[in-house]
């Protein structure tokens, strides 16, 4: 059960059509991210199965990214149900994840270009979540108490 400091959303604003639509779009985006991550994992499996080199980094990343979609989706659902803490976490992760994922992939020699492109495509829905959580409707539902 959430503690009072974690459930400080304004119910009327949280139930506003614009806010509901934003959270629905965010949940959908995280689901798409998970599905794309699973497809990227299948691509790594196919490449490895065809005898091409796949390094440990690629395997670990390919497995972790779709798995991470599950807790992010849960946080997004919690945010849509009045959890300020979940909203803040999803909002922060949606900015940090794309930068970290693409930034690491761009380090020369870490992974081949096809893998970098695959990971960049997978993270596009997360970029969408970053924009969604910064819209006025979701932010208004969680006003700062300073």
Coordinates of C-alpha atoms in Angstrom, one line a residue:
X1 CA 0.0 0.0 0.0
X2 CA 1.2 3.5 -0.9
X3 CA 2.2 5.9 1.8
X4 CA 0.6 9.4 1.8
X5 CA 3.8 11.0 0.4
X6 CA 3.7 8.6 -2.5
X7 CA 0.0 9.1 -3.4
X8 CA -0.2 12.8 -3.8
X9 CA -1.8 13.1 -7.2
X10 CA -4.7 15.4 -7.6
X11 CA -7.5 12.9 -8.3
X12 CA -9.6 15.2 -10.4
X13 CA -6.6 16.0 -12.6
X14 CA -5.5 12.4 -12.7
X15 CA -8.9 11.4 -14.1
X16 CA -9.0 14.2 -16.6
X17 CA -9.3 12.9 -20.2
X18 CA -6.0 14.4 -21.3
X19 CA -4.2 12.8 -18.3
X20 CA -5.8 9.4 -18.9
X21 CA -4.9 9.5 -22.5
X22 CA -1.3 10.4 -21.7
X23 CA -0.9 7.5 -19.3
X24 CA -2.6 5.2 -21.8
X25 CA -0.1 6.3 -24.5
X26 CA 2.8 5.9 -22.0
X27 CA 1.7 2.3 -21.1
X28 CA 1.3 1.5 -24.8
X29 CA 4.8 2.9 -25.5
X30 CA 6.4 0.8 -22.8
X31 CA 4.6 -2.3 -24.2
X32 CA 5.9 -1.5 -27.7
X33 CA 9.4 -1.0 -26.2
X34 CA 9.2 -4.5 -24.6
X35 CA 8.0 -6.1 -27.9
X36 CA 10.7 -4.4 -29.9
X37 CA 13.3 -5.5 -27.3
X38 CA 12.0 -9.1 -27.7
X39 CA 12.4 -8.8 -31.5
X40 CA 15.9 -7.5 -31.0
X41 CA 16.7 -10.5 -28.8
X42 CA 15.4 -12.8 -31.6
X43 CA 17.7 -11.0 -34.1
X44 CA 20.7 -11.6 -31.9
X45 CA 19.7 -15.3 -31.6
X46 CA 19.3 -15.5 -35.4
X47 CA 22.7 -13.8 -36.0
X48 CA 24.4 -16.0 -33.6
X49 CA 22.7 -19.1 -35.0
X50 CA 23.9 -18.2 -38.5
X51 CA 27.5 -18.3 -37.3
X52 CA 28.2 -14.6 -37.1
X53 CA 29.9 -13.2 -34.0
X54 CA 27.8 -12.0 -31.1
X55 CA 29.7 -10.8 -28.1
X56 CA 28.7 -11.1 -24.4
X57 CA 27.7 -7.4 -24.2
X58 CA 25.1 -7.9 -27.0
X59 CA 23.7 -11.0 -25.4
X60 CA 23.4 -9.4 -22.0
X61 CA 21.8 -6.2 -23.4
X62 CA 19.5 -8.2 -25.7
X63 CA 18.2 -10.1 -22.7
X64 CA 18.0 -7.3 -20.2
X65 CA 16.2 -4.7 -22.2
X66 CA 12.9 -6.5 -22.8
X67 CA 13.0 -7.8 -19.2
X68 CA 13.3 -4.2 -17.9
X69 CA 10.1 -3.4 -19.8
X70 CA 8.1 -5.3 -17.2
X71 CA 9.0 -3.2 -14.1
X72 CA 8.8 0.0 -16.2
X73 CA 5.3 -0.9 -17.3
X74 CA 4.3 -1.7 -13.7
X75 CA 5.7 1.7 -12.6
X76 CA 3.7 3.4 -15.4
X77 CA 0.6 1.6 -14.3
X78 CA 1.3 2.7 -10.7
X79 CA 1.8 6.3 -11.8
X80 CA -1.6 6.2 -13.6
X81 CA -3.1 5.1 -10.2
X82 CA -1.8 8.1 -8.2
X83 CA 1.8 7.1 -7.3
X84 CA 4.0 10.2 -7.5
X85 CA 7.1 8.1 -6.8
X86 CA 6.3 5.9 -9.8
X87 CA 5.6 8.9 -12.0
X88 CA 8.9 10.5 -11.1
X89 CA 10.8 7.2 -11.7
X90 CA 9.2 6.6 -15.1
X91 CA 9.8 10.2 -16.0
X92 CA 13.4 10.0 -15.1
X93 CA 14.0 6.6 -16.7
X94 CA 12.5 7.7 -19.9
X95 CA 15.2 10.4 -20.3
X96 CA 18.1 8.4 -18.9
X97 CA 17.6 5.1 -20.7
X98 CA 17.8 6.3 -24.3
X99 CA 20.9 8.3 -23.6
X100 CA 22.6 5.4 -21.8
X101 CA 21.6 2.8 -24.3
X102 CA 22.5 4.7 -27.5
X103 CA 25.6 6.3 -25.8
X104 CA 27.1 2.9 -24.9
X105 CA 26.3 1.4 -28.2
X106 CA 28.2 4.3 -30.0
X107 CA 31.4 3.5 -28.2
X108 CA 33.7 2.1 -31.0
X109 CA 34.1 -1.6 -30.9
X110 CA 31.3 -2.4 -28.4
X111 CA 28.9 -3.7 -31.0
X112 CA 28.4 -3.7 -34.7
X113 CA 26.4 -0.9 -36.4
X114 CA 23.4 -3.2 -37.1
X115 CA 23.0 -3.8 -33.4
X116 CA 23.3 -0.1 -32.6
X117 CA 20.5 0.7 -35.1
X118 CA 18.4 -2.1 -33.6
X119 CA 18.8 -0.8 -30.1
X120 CA 18.1 2.8 -31.2
X121 CA 14.8 1.7 -32.8
X122 CA 13.9 -0.3 -29.7
X123 CA 14.3 2.8 -27.5
X124 CA 12.2 5.2 -29.6
X125 CA 9.0 4.3 -27.6
X126 CA 10.9 5.2 -24.4
X127 CA 11.7 8.6 -25.9
X128 CA 8.0 9.0 -26.5
X129 CA 7.4 8.3 -22.8
X130 CA 9.8 11.1 -21.9
X131 CA 7.8 13.5 -24.0
X132 CA 4.5 12.2 -22.6
X133 CA 5.5 12.5 -19.0
X134 CA 6.5 16.1 -19.5
X135 CA 3.2 17.2 -21.0
X136 CA 1.2 19.6 -18.9
X137 CA -1.7 17.2 -18.1
X138 CA 0.3 14.4 -16.4
X139 CA 2.6 16.9 -14.7
X140 CA -0.4 18.9 -13.4
X141 CA -1.8 15.7 -11.8
X142 CA 1.4 15.5 -9.7
X143 CA 2.0 19.1 -8.5
X144 CA 5.1 19.8 -6.5
X145 CA 4.5 20.5 -2.8
X146 CA 7.3 23.0 -2.2

